[in-house]
XYZ file of C-alpha atoms in Angstrom:
271
model
C 140.862 91.669 56.091
C 137.823 91.860 58.369
C 135.406 94.714 57.794
C 135.806 97.272 60.619
C 132.798 97.850 62.835
C 131.320 101.330 62.142
C 131.068 102.348 65.798
C 134.662 101.368 66.544
C 135.918 103.063 63.382
C 134.032 106.228 64.306
C 135.609 106.292 67.762
C 139.081 105.645 66.337
C 138.688 108.385 63.719
C 137.391 110.879 66.284
C 140.356 110.119 68.551
C 142.792 110.619 65.663
C 141.260 114.011 64.866
C 141.329 115.149 68.504
C 144.858 113.869 69.085
C 146.187 115.771 66.065
C 143.911 118.828 66.335
C 146.868 121.252 66.507
C 148.364 119.810 63.326
C 144.935 119.923 61.685
C 144.516 123.584 62.619
C 147.981 124.386 61.304
C 147.555 122.655 57.922
C 144.106 124.237 57.536
C 145.620 127.700 57.964
C 148.315 126.852 55.428
C 145.716 125.611 52.941
C 143.625 128.772 53.334
C 146.683 130.971 52.838
C 147.743 128.924 49.786
C 144.278 129.117 48.252
C 144.315 132.920 48.172
C 148.053 133.535 47.732
C 148.886 135.757 44.777
C 145.423 137.361 44.664
C 145.057 141.112 45.142
C 142.864 140.782 48.229
C 144.590 137.749 49.755
C 142.827 136.300 52.803
C 140.187 139.025 52.526
C 138.527 136.645 50.049
C 137.527 134.506 53.033
C 135.106 137.354 53.818
C 134.457 138.671 50.305
C 133.591 135.359 48.642
C 130.635 134.389 50.872
C 129.333 137.977 50.908
C 129.394 138.214 47.118
C 127.961 134.731 46.632
C 125.072 135.477 48.993
C 124.390 138.706 47.090
C 124.274 136.856 43.760
C 121.842 134.224 45.001
C 119.692 136.883 46.630
C 119.544 138.805 43.346
C 118.413 135.650 41.542
C 115.659 134.812 44.042
C 114.373 138.337 44.774
C 114.932 140.221 41.528
C 114.815 137.636 38.748
C 112.398 135.027 40.140
C 110.645 137.529 42.474
C 110.131 134.815 45.093
C 108.055 135.707 48.165
C 106.255 133.807 50.922
C 102.829 134.925 52.180
C 103.270 136.791 55.451
C 107.036 137.172 54.982
C 108.684 140.541 54.530
C 111.526 140.901 52.058
C 114.053 140.643 54.890
C 112.259 137.587 56.348
C 112.570 135.851 52.994
C 116.207 136.936 52.706
C 116.998 135.363 56.071
C 115.116 132.191 55.098
C 117.212 131.860 51.924
C 120.480 132.626 53.717
C 119.783 130.021 56.423
C 119.526 127.397 53.693
C 122.194 128.717 51.371
C 124.979 129.166 53.926
C 125.102 125.535 55.154
C 124.721 124.395 51.541
C 127.785 126.492 50.646
C 129.748 124.721 53.368
C 128.443 121.371 52.147
C 129.339 122.134 48.523
C 132.852 123.421 49.196
C 133.717 120.601 51.571
C 132.482 117.730 49.412
C 133.758 118.995 46.045
C 137.204 119.882 47.402
C 137.341 116.779 49.579
C 136.673 114.390 46.693
C 140.199 114.826 45.302
C 141.914 115.726 48.565
C 143.861 112.477 49.044
C 144.844 112.031 45.403
C 146.146 115.602 45.220
C 147.967 115.485 48.563
C 149.314 111.952 48.744
C 152.836 113.424 49.106
C 151.890 114.820 52.504
C 151.190 111.308 53.720
C 154.279 109.663 52.234
C 156.797 112.383 53.106
C 155.453 113.717 56.410
C 154.184 112.029 59.546
C 150.615 113.069 58.851
C 147.715 110.675 59.474
C 145.912 110.050 56.221
C 142.524 110.705 57.875
C 143.481 114.353 58.387
C 143.618 115.087 54.656
C 139.840 114.746 54.052
C 139.109 116.383 57.413
C 141.254 119.360 56.405
C 139.155 119.742 53.242
C 136.035 119.914 55.416
C 137.639 122.475 57.752
C 138.644 124.694 54.820
C 135.192 124.354 53.269
C 133.510 125.450 56.495
C 135.716 128.550 56.836
C 133.586 130.543 54.379
C 130.448 129.211 56.040
C 131.610 130.555 59.405
C 132.116 134.032 57.964
C 128.732 133.919 56.204
C 127.066 132.937 59.489
C 128.420 136.116 61.094
C 126.773 138.126 58.295
C 123.551 136.193 58.854
C 123.578 136.872 62.610
C 123.982 140.597 61.993
C 121.036 140.629 59.569
C 118.840 138.555 61.891
C 119.612 140.841 64.831
C 118.762 143.937 62.792
C 115.426 142.333 61.856
C 114.661 141.060 65.392
C 114.528 137.548 63.919
C 117.264 135.808 65.912
C 115.912 132.845 67.870
C 116.765 131.920 71.450
C 117.487 128.486 70.013
C 120.757 129.916 68.674
C 122.249 128.032 71.630
C 121.672 124.845 69.615
C 123.762 126.081 66.705
C 127.149 124.701 67.881
C 125.568 121.231 68.088
C 123.969 121.673 64.639
C 127.358 122.645 63.166
C 129.105 119.758 64.923
C 126.591 117.340 63.423
C 127.150 118.950 60.023
C 130.893 118.357 60.396
C 130.262 114.688 61.154
C 128.072 114.416 58.062
C 130.653 116.086 55.827
C 133.611 114.143 57.193
C 131.730 110.885 56.661
C 130.886 111.758 53.056
C 134.377 113.037 52.243
C 136.063 109.981 53.762
C 134.156 107.822 51.282
C 134.431 109.923 48.117
C 138.104 110.834 48.672
C 139.016 107.162 49.062
C 137.073 106.178 45.945
C 138.612 108.999 43.905
C 142.156 107.699 44.475
C 141.455 104.667 42.307
C 138.582 106.170 40.289
C 139.246 109.885 39.609
C 136.003 110.119 37.623
C 134.197 109.962 40.960
C 134.956 113.660 41.456
C 132.917 114.571 38.354
C 129.907 112.626 39.596
C 130.307 114.253 43.012
C 130.308 117.740 41.481
C 127.188 116.962 39.450
C 125.469 115.390 42.445
C 126.152 118.402 44.646
C 124.833 120.713 41.919
C 121.662 118.625 41.648
C 121.147 118.862 45.410
C 121.089 122.653 45.151
C 118.030 122.550 42.886
C 116.094 119.950 44.863
C 116.904 121.367 48.311
C 114.470 123.811 49.962
C 116.811 126.797 49.900
C 114.580 129.360 48.203
C 111.285 127.510 48.637
C 109.411 125.570 51.309
C 109.014 121.769 51.198
C 105.214 122.055 51.099
C 105.488 124.012 47.829
C 106.767 120.903 46.025
C 104.158 118.816 44.108
C 103.236 115.620 45.949
C 104.779 113.413 43.282
C 108.207 114.990 43.828
C 108.069 115.088 47.641
C 110.454 112.085 48.015
C 113.182 114.179 46.354
C 112.954 116.514 49.339
C 112.530 114.047 52.185
C 115.264 111.685 50.966
C 117.662 114.611 50.636
C 120.041 115.060 53.620
C 120.513 118.756 52.742
C 116.814 119.299 53.549
C 117.331 118.161 57.139
C 120.574 120.129 57.425
C 118.999 123.401 56.281
C 115.944 122.834 58.496
C 118.219 122.335 61.517
C 120.005 125.628 60.799
C 116.713 127.482 60.398
C 115.366 125.958 63.615
C 118.371 127.223 65.570
C 118.563 130.692 63.996
C 115.144 131.990 62.921
C 112.569 132.920 65.538
C 109.678 132.566 63.047
C 110.644 129.065 61.900
C 108.497 126.248 63.272
C 110.740 123.634 64.895
C 110.180 120.068 63.710
C 111.719 117.740 66.300
C 111.298 114.779 63.952
C 113.436 116.503 61.324
C 116.065 117.348 63.942
C 116.153 113.732 65.092
C 116.495 112.485 61.501
C 119.274 115.038 60.919
C 121.227 113.811 63.951
C 120.761 110.179 62.912
C 121.915 110.870 59.330
C 125.003 112.769 60.499
C 126.151 110.251 63.083
C 125.444 107.256 60.831
C 127.236 108.824 57.866
C 130.293 109.571 59.988
C 130.399 106.023 61.372
C 129.949 104.362 57.977
C 132.420 106.722 56.300
C 135.027 106.038 58.988
C 134.554 102.268 58.617
C 134.843 102.474 54.828
C 137.983 104.598 55.001
C 139.602 102.433 57.658
C 138.975 99.349 55.535
C 140.976 100.755 52.607
C 143.393 103.262 54.200
C 146.539 101.151 53.797
C 145.711 100.420 50.175
C 145.355 104.155 49.620
C 148.795 104.852 51.054
C 150.384 102.312 48.702
C 148.415 103.333 45.626
C 150.485 104.741 42.758
């Protein structure tokens, strides 16, 4: 079988998602309801989980490590951390859940007329649900601190690019995990490693020169910088970083779509 061209695969995958957007929205709602069914607070966890997680990370950075930046107030530093942590949360939830999404839901493909591409995309949509709620909290804090940037108008584009990045990654890892379930363990460890080497609670220029490649080869660095550029008024915008972020996201989506399209029929027949 010929290897699909990335650009054509990307277009075909995007069309599939748009054509079945109502089904995707419906199955995402079902998955969210199923995730929190039986718990005392139910869907309220969609709001409680990101709020509590942000509080825990803030306690670690401000109280335990006592991190501060020169010239930054405590709230300025809080907003800086949240702008990095919130998109990382969406990244983490989407990729870790998406890794096993096809293997765990293969019955949906065999028993229902559901395009296989929608299974990984649903994992991304569910993962970004908590991020969306956390962003509302962030906006409220930024407004109260007079820190919200006029560049907030860019945010929908930044989030759309993030979705392309996540869908591309999840298309690859979910396909690999069908035949090699151990992939999910490496994915979980890799995502955890990214948290420590991503500039969430520190600035890139604080990293020793010898370790700088760990930052600049890390896609999460460009993702968090794009969020900060579109939200924080006191964050210096680096157009080079934004361009690299867009290139990474679009390329990852195209390559992920081509990889998935190459093996999709084998996935459907895999036992």
